CSV table of C-alpha atoms in Angstrom, one decimal:
chain,number,residue,atom,x,y,z
A,604,UNK,CA,233.0,-135.2,48.6
A,605,UNK,CA,232.7,-133.8,45.1
A,606,UNK,CA,230.1,-133.3,42.5
A,607,UNK,CA,230.4,-133.0,38.7
A,608,UNK,CA,230.8,-129.2,39.0
A,609,UNK,CA,232.5,-128.9,42.4
A,610,UNK,CA,236.0,-130.1,43.5
A,611,UNK,CA,236.3,-132.4,46.4
A,612,UNK,CA,236.5,-130.5,49.7
A,613,UNK,CA,239.5,-131.0,52.0
A,614,UNK,CA,240.8,-129.6,55.2
A,615,UNK,CA,244.1,-127.7,55.6
A,616,UNK,CA,245.7,-127.7,59.1
A,617,UNK,CA,248.7,-125.4,59.8
A,618,UNK,CA,251.5,-124.9,62.3
A,619,UNK,CA,249.5,-122.5,64.3
A,620,UNK,CA,247.3,-125.4,65.5
A,621,UNK,CA,248.0,-127.8,68.3
A,622,UNK,CA,247.7,-131.5,67.6
A,623,UNK,CA,244.6,-131.6,69.7
A,624,UNK,CA,243.0,-128.9,67.5
A,625,UNK,CA,244.0,-130.7,64.4
A,626,UNK,CA,242.3,-133.9,65.7
A,627,UNK,CA,239.1,-132.0,66.4
A,628,UNK,CA,239.0,-130.6,62.9
A,629,UNK,CA,240.0,-133.8,61.2
A,630,UNK,CA,237.3,-135.8,62.9
A,631,UNK,CA,234.7,-133.2,61.9
A,632,UNK,CA,236.1,-133.2,58.3
A,633,UNK,CA,235.8,-137.0,58.1
A,634,UNK,CA,232.2,-136.8,59.4
A,635,UNK,CA,231.4,-134.1,56.8
A,636,UNK,CA,232.6,-136.2,53.9
A,637,UNK,CA,235.9,-134.3,53.2
A,638,UNK,CA,238.4,-136.1,51.1
A,639,UNK,CA,241.8,-135.3,52.7
A,640,UNK,CA,243.3,-133.6,55.7
A,641,UNK,CA,246.4,-131.6,54.6
A,642,UNK,CA,249.2,-130.6,57.0
A,643,UNK,CA,251.2,-127.5,56.0
A,644,UNK,CA,254.6,-127.2,57.5
A,645,UNK,CA,256.6,-124.0,57.5
A,646,UNK,CA,259.7,-123.1,59.4
A,647,UNK,CA,259.5,-122.4,62.3
A,648,UNK,CA,256.0,-123.4,63.3
A,649,UNK,CA,254.9,-126.7,64.7
A,650,UNK,CA,256.2,-129.7,62.8
A,651,UNK,CA,253.5,-131.5,60.9
A,652,UNK,CA,254.2,-135.1,62.0
A,653,UNK,CA,252.6,-135.0,65.5
A,654,UNK,CA,249.3,-133.6,64.3
A,655,UNK,CA,249.3,-135.9,61.3
A,656,UNK,CA,250.0,-139.0,63.3
A,657,UNK,CA,247.3,-138.1,65.9
A,658,UNK,CA,244.8,-137.5,63.1
A,659,UNK,CA,245.7,-140.8,61.4
A,660,UNK,CA,244.8,-142.7,64.7
A,661,UNK,CA,241.6,-140.6,65.3
A,662,UNK,CA,240.2,-141.2,61.8
A,663,UNK,CA,239.5,-144.2,59.6
A,664,UNK,CA,238.7,-143.1,56.0
A,665,UNK,CA,240.0,-139.6,55.2
A,666,UNK,CA,243.4,-139.3,53.5
A,667,UNK,CA,246.2,-137.6,55.4
A,668,UNK,CA,248.4,-135.4,53.3
A,669,UNK,CA,251.8,-133.9,54.3
A,670,UNK,CA,251.8,-130.7,52.2
A,671,UNK,CA,254.4,-129.7,52.0
A,672,UNK,CA,257.7,-131.0,53.3
A,673,UNK,CA,260.9,-129.4,52.1
A,674,UNK,CA,264.2,-131.4,51.5
A,675,UNK,CA,266.4,-128.7,52.9
A,676,UNK,CA,265.2,-129.6,56.4
A,677,UNK,CA,264.5,-133.3,55.7
A,678,UNK,CA,266.8,-135.2,53.4
A,679,UNK,CA,264.8,-137.2,50.8
A,680,UNK,CA,265.9,-140.4,52.4
A,681,UNK,CA,264.4,-139.3,55.7
A,682,UNK,CA,261.2,-138.3,53.9
A,683,UNK,CA,261.0,-141.8,52.5
A,684,UNK,CA,261.5,-143.4,55.9
A,685,UNK,CA,258.9,-141.2,57.5
A,686,UNK,CA,256.2,-141.3,54.9
A,687,UNK,CA,256.5,-145.1,54.5
A,688,UNK,CA,256.1,-145.6,58.2
A,689,UNK,CA,253.2,-143.1,58.3
A,690,UNK,CA,251.5,-145.0,55.5
A,691,UNK,CA,251.6,-148.1,57.7
A,692,UNK,CA,250.1,-146.1,60.6
A,693,UNK,CA,247.3,-144.6,58.4
A,694,UNK,CA,246.7,-148.0,56.7
A,695,UNK,CA,247.4,-146.7,53.2
A,696,UNK,CA,245.9,-143.2,53.5
A,697,UNK,CA,249.1,-141.1,53.2
A,698,UNK,CA,249.9,-138.5,50.6
A,699,UNK,CA,253.2,-136.7,50.3
A,700,UNK,CA,253.7,-133.2,49.1
A,701,UNK,CA,257.2,-131.9,48.4
A,702,UNK,CA,258.2,-128.3,47.9
A,703,UNK,CA,261.2,-126.0,48.0
A,704,UNK,CA,259.9,-124.2,51.1
A,705,UNK,CA,260.0,-120.6,52.0
A,706,UNK,CA,263.4,-119.3,51.0
A,707,UNK,CA,263.5,-116.4,53.4
A,708,UNK,CA,263.0,-118.7,56.3
A,709,UNK,CA,265.1,-121.6,55.2
A,710,UNK,CA,268.1,-119.3,54.7
A,711,UNK,CA,268.1,-118.7,58.4
A,712,UNK,CA,269.3,-122.3,58.8
A,713,UNK,CA,272.1,-121.7,56.4
A,714,UNK,CA,270.8,-124.3,54.0
A,715,UNK,CA,271.5,-123.6,50.3
A,716,UNK,CA,268.3,-122.6,48.5
A,717,UNK,CA,269.7,-121.4,45.2
A,718,UNK,CA,268.5,-124.5,43.2
A,719,UNK,CA,264.9,-125.0,44.3
A,720,UNK,CA,263.8,-126.8,41.1
A,721,UNK,CA,266.7,-129.2,41.3
A,722,UNK,CA,266.1,-129.8,45.0
A,723,UNK,CA,262.5,-130.8,44.4
A,724,UNK,CA,263.4,-133.0,41.4
A,725,UNK,CA,266.0,-134.8,43.4
A,726,UNK,CA,263.7,-135.2,46.4
A,727,UNK,CA,260.9,-136.7,44.3
A,728,UNK,CA,263.3,-139.0,42.4
A,729,UNK,CA,265.0,-140.4,45.5
A,730,UNK,CA,261.9,-140.7,47.7
A,731,UNK,CA,259.8,-142.4,45.0
A,732,UNK,CA,262.5,-144.9,44.2
A,733,UNK,CA,262.9,-145.8,47.9
A,734,UNK,CA,259.1,-146.2,48.3
A,735,UNK,CA,259.2,-148.7,45.4
A,736,UNK,CA,261.7,-150.8,47.4
A,737,UNK,CA,264.7,-150.0,45.2
A,738,UNK,CA,268.3,-149.6,46.1
A,739,UNK,CA,269.0,-146.0,45.2
A,740,UNK,CA,272.3,-144.7,43.8
A,741,UNK,CA,271.6,-141.2,42.5
A,742,UNK,CA,273.7,-138.1,42.1
A,743,UNK,CA,271.6,-134.9,41.9
A,744,UNK,CA,272.4,-131.2,41.7
A,745,UNK,CA,271.0,-130.7,45.2
A,746,UNK,CA,270.7,-134.1,46.9
A,747,UNK,CA,272.2,-137.5,46.4
A,748,UNK,CA,272.1,-141.1,47.7
A,749,UNK,CA,274.7,-143.8,47.5
A,750,UNK,CA,273.4,-147.4,47.6
A,751,UNK,CA,270.5,-146.6,49.9
A,752,UNK,CA,267.6,-148.9,50.5
A,753,UNK,CA,264.9,-149.0,53.2
A,754,UNK,CA,265.2,-151.8,55.7
A,755,UNK,CA,261.5,-152.6,55.5
A,756,UNK,CA,259.0,-153.0,52.6
A,757,UNK,CA,256.8,-150.0,52.2
A,758,UNK,CA,253.1,-150.6,52.2
A,759,UNK,CA,252.6,-148.9,48.8
A,760,UNK,CA,255.2,-148.3,46.1
A,761,UNK,CA,252.8,-146.0,44.3
A,762,UNK,CA,252.1,-143.7,47.2
A,763,UNK,CA,251.0,-140.3,45.6
A,764,UNK,CA,253.7,-137.6,45.6
A,765,UNK,CA,252.6,-134.1,44.7
A,766,UNK,CA,254.7,-131.0,44.4
A,767,UNK,CA,254.1,-127.5,45.5
A,768,UNK,CA,254.5,-125.1,42.6
A,769,UNK,CA,253.9,-121.4,41.7
A,770,UNK,CA,256.6,-120.4,39.2
A,771,UNK,CA,256.6,-121.7,35.6
A,772,UNK,CA,259.6,-123.9,36.1
A,773,UNK,CA,258.1,-125.6,39.2
A,774,UNK,CA,254.8,-126.1,37.4
A,775,UNK,CA,256.6,-127.7,34.4
A,776,UNK,CA,258.5,-130.0,36.8
A,777,UNK,CA,255.2,-131.1,38.3
A,778,UNK,CA,253.9,-132.1,34.9
A,779,UNK,CA,257.1,-134.0,34.3
A,780,UNK,CA,257.5,-136.0,37.5
A,781,UNK,CA,254.6,-135.6,40.0
A,782,UNK,CA,251.2,-137.1,40.6
A,783,UNK,CA,249.7,-133.6,41.2
A,784,UNK,CA,250.3,-130.1,42.4
A,785,UNK,CA,249.5,-128.1,45.5
A,786,UNK,CA,248.8,-124.4,44.9
A,787,UNK,CA,249.2,-121.9,47.7
A,788,UNK,CA,246.6,-119.7,49.6
A,789,UNK,CA,245.2,-116.4,48.2
A,790,UNK,CA,245.9,-117.3,44.6
A,791,UNK,CA,243.1,-116.2,42.1
A,792,UNK,CA,241.5,-118.8,39.8
A,793,UNK,CA,243.0,-117.1,36.8
A,794,UNK,CA,246.5,-118.2,38.0
A,795,UNK,CA,245.2,-121.7,38.7
A,796,UNK,CA,243.8,-122.0,35.2
A,797,UNK,CA,247.1,-121.0,33.7
A,798,UNK,CA,249.0,-123.3,36.0
A,799,UNK,CA,246.9,-126.3,35.0
A,800,UNK,CA,247.6,-125.6,31.3
A,801,UNK,CA,251.4,-125.4,32.0
A,802,UNK,CA,251.3,-128.7,33.9
A,803,UNK,CA,249.3,-130.4,31.1
A,804,UNK,CA,251.7,-129.2,28.4
A,805,UNK,CA,254.7,-130.4,30.3
A,806,UNK,CA,253.2,-133.8,30.9
A,807,UNK,CA,252.3,-134.1,27.2
A,808,UNK,CA,255.8,-133.1,26.2
A,809,UNK,CA,257.2,-136.0,28.4
A,810,UNK,CA,254.6,-138.5,27.0
A,811,UNK,CA,253.3,-139.2,30.5
A,812,UNK,CA,249.8,-139.1,31.9
A,813,UNK,CA,248.7,-135.7,33.1
A,814,UNK,CA,248.9,-135.4,36.9
A,815,UNK,CA,245.5,-136.2,38.3
A,816,UNK,CA,245.4,-134.0,41.4
A,817,UNK,CA,245.2,-130.2,41.4
A,818,UNK,CA,244.9,-129.2,45.1
A,819,UNK,CA,244.4,-125.6,46.0
A,820,UNK,CA,244.6,-124.2,49.5
A,821,UNK,CA,242.1,-121.4,50.4
A,822,UNK,CA,241.0,-119.8,53.7
A,823,UNK,CA,237.3,-120.4,54.5
A,824,UNK,CA,234.7,-118.8,56.7
A,825,UNK,CA,231.3,-120.6,56.7
A,826,UNK,CA,228.5,-119.0,58.7
A,827,UNK,CA,224.7,-119.0,58.7
A,828,UNK,CA,225.1,-115.3,58.3
A,829,UNK,CA,227.0,-114.7,55.1
A,830,UNK,CA,227.9,-111.1,55.9
A,831,UNK,CA,229.5,-112.1,59.2
A,832,UNK,CA,231.5,-114.7,57.4
A,833,UNK,CA,232.9,-112.2,54.9
A,834,UNK,CA,233.8,-109.8,57.7
A,835,UNK,CA,235.7,-112.5,59.5
A,836,UNK,CA,237.5,-113.6,56.2
A,837,UNK,CA,238.6,-110.1,55.4
A,838,UNK,CA,240.2,-109.6,58.8
A,839,UNK,CA,242.1,-112.9,58.5
A,840,UNK,CA,243.1,-112.3,54.9
A,841,UNK,CA,244.4,-108.9,55.8
A,842,UNK,CA,246.9,-110.5,58.2
A,843,UNK,CA,247.8,-113.2,55.6
A,844,UNK,CA,248.5,-110.6,52.9
A,845,UNK,CA,250.7,-108.6,55.2
A,846,UNK,CA,252.7,-111.7,56.1
A,847,UNK,CA,253.0,-112.8,52.5
A,848,UNK,CA,254.4,-109.4,51.5
A,849,UNK,CA,257.3,-110.1,53.9
A,850,UNK,CA,258.0,-113.8,53.5
A,851,UNK,CA,256.5,-115.2,50.3
A,852,UNK,CA,258.7,-116.2,47.4
A,853,UNK,CA,258.7,-114.0,44.3
A,854,UNK,CA,256.6,-116.6,42.4
A,855,UNK,CA,253.9,-116.6,45.1
A,856,UNK,CA,253.8,-112.8,45.3
A,857,UNK,CA,253.5,-112.6,41.5
A,858,UNK,CA,250.7,-115.2,41.5
A,859,UNK,CA,248.7,-113.2,44.0
A,860,UNK,CA,249.3,-109.8,42.5
A,861,UNK,CA,249.4,-110.3,38.7
A,862,UNK,CA,246.5,-112.6,38.0
A,863,UNK,CA,242.8,-111.7,38.1
A,864,UNK,CA,242.8,-107.9,38.2
A,865,UNK,CA,246.1,-106.5,39.4
A,866,UNK,CA,244.4,-103.2,40.4
A,867,UNK,CA,242.3,-105.2,43.0
A,868,UNK,CA,245.5,-106.4,44.7
A,869,UNK,CA,247.0,-102.9,44.6
A,870,UNK,CA,243.9,-101.5,46.2
A,871,UNK,CA,243.9,-104.2,48.8
A,872,UNK,CA,247.5,-103.5,49.8
A,873,UNK,CA,246.8,-99.8,49.9
A,874,UNK,CA,244.0,-100.4,52.3
A,875,UNK,CA,246.3,-102.6,54.5
A,876,UNK,CA,248.8,-99.8,54.6
A,877,UNK,CA,246.1,-97.6,56.1
A,878,UNK,CA,245.2,-100.2,58.6
A,879,UNK,CA,242.0,-101.2,56.9
A,880,UNK,CA,240.7,-104.6,55.8
A,881,UNK,CA,240.8,-105.3,52.1
A,882,UNK,CA,237.6,-105.0,50.1
A,883,UNK,CA,238.1,-108.3,48.3
A,884,UNK,CA,237.8,-111.4,50.4
A,885,UNK,CA,240.5,-113.7,48.8
A,886,UNK,CA,238.8,-116.6,50.5
A,887,UNK,CA,235.7,-118.9,50.4
A,888,UNK,CA,233.3,-117.0,52.6
A,889,UNK,CA,229.5,-116.9,53.2
A,890,UNK,CA,226.7,-119.2,54.0
A,891,UNK,CA,227.3,-123.0,53.2
A,892,UNK,CA,225.4,-122.6,49.9
A,893,UNK,CA,227.4,-119.5,49.0
A,894,UNK,CA,230.7,-121.2,49.8
A,895,UNK,CA,229.8,-124.3,47.7
A,896,UNK,CA,228.9,-122.0,44.8
A,897,UNK,CA,232.3,-120.3,45.1
A,898,UNK,CA,234.0,-123.7,45.2
A,899,UNK,CA,232.5,-124.4,41.7
A,900,UNK,CA,234.6,-121.5,40.3
A,901,UNK,CA,237.7,-123.4,41.3
A,902,UNK,CA,236.5,-126.5,39.6
A,903,UNK,CA,236.1,-124.5,36.4
A,904,UNK,CA,239.7,-123.5,36.7
A,905,UNK,CA,240.8,-127.2,37.0
A,906,UNK,CA,241.0,-127.7,40.7
A,907,UNK,CA,240.2,-131.3,41.8
A,908,UNK,CA,240.4,-130.7,45.5
A,909,UNK,CA,239.9,-127.5,47.5
A,910,UNK,CA,241.6,-127.6,50.9
A,911,UNK,CA,239.9,-125.1,53.3
A,912,UNK,CA,241.7,-123.6,56.2
A,913,UNK,CA,238.8,-122.6,58.5
A,914,UNK,CA,238.8,-119.1,59.9
A,915,UNK,CA,237.4,-118.2,63.2
A,916,UNK,CA,237.0,-119.5,66.8
A,917,UNK,CA,235.0,-122.6,66.1
A,918,UNK,CA,236.4,-124.3,62.9
A,919,UNK,CA,234.7,-127.6,63.5
A,920,UNK,CA,231.3,-125.8,63.3
A,921,UNK,CA,232.3,-124.4,59.9
A,922,UNK,CA,233.2,-127.9,58.7
A,923,UNK,CA,230.0,-129.3,60.0
A,924,UNK,CA,227.9,-126.6,58.2
A,925,UNK,CA,229.6,-127.5,54.9
A,926,UNK,CA,229.1,-131.2,55.6
A,927,UNK,CA,225.3,-130.7,56.0
A,928,UNK,CA,225.2,-128.7,52.8
A,929,UNK,CA,226.9,-131.3,50.6
A,930,UNK,CA,225.1,-134.4,51.9
């Protein structure tokens, strides 16, 4: 649910959750009025499909987004097969996110990752054409198809396809071919504002409608005690920043460190090196009212949907608290 000054609220599930945990959170999110349940998939965590399918059966209204799948581990023709069948299961609630993935992990499978922009362009082009029921012959720089057509008629030929983007080339590609963008965790609103501008410029240059959806992932801790929420968020963000320093792409690391106030990021990493939690939260954290006020800052940067990854032992309670505050 959104307001004129606040983005729609969504839920982000990740590979650290079992399908059963995803269902509990998705049901709570639907009851709270959230717009979408997003499933992040990274090598080599849990695959997104079991949790997404379970949540599609357990819910009735909330959208179910796969965000994101990478074509190095799923050829675009397979993406089209799976998302079309999933759109049937979810009765038209599916959303597809496509990204180049985490290069440092995908390389472990010996998949070529030297052309990430071409890979995403090819994946979107092939998948979208197949969902429209077309016979696809396409030769791309990364992926191709030769006379391929789905053996069934997809429920929706206009199923939304978003791309994950951090670097300038990827953001421009989103403006040229996608229905929206998915922006990663821990990214300050200053980066988001710039990203939205790049996407809009690229769409204008291509004489196409500006992508409607700007989805941003963010960790979230919602408690009746705001100070407790911020303490929980700092501990979680400390672990995430440490992991990002080791595995994130150069574009993601730059987005985290170079926008907003770079000295804040440097100070946070210095504290982590000493075994301390960062001073800055890098998350939505506080009481329900405080969290909703923080969400408004993302709307000002152009975000249309803020996807929260709940932090803590009882995520469904956090979701319910926000639901009560927005109703």
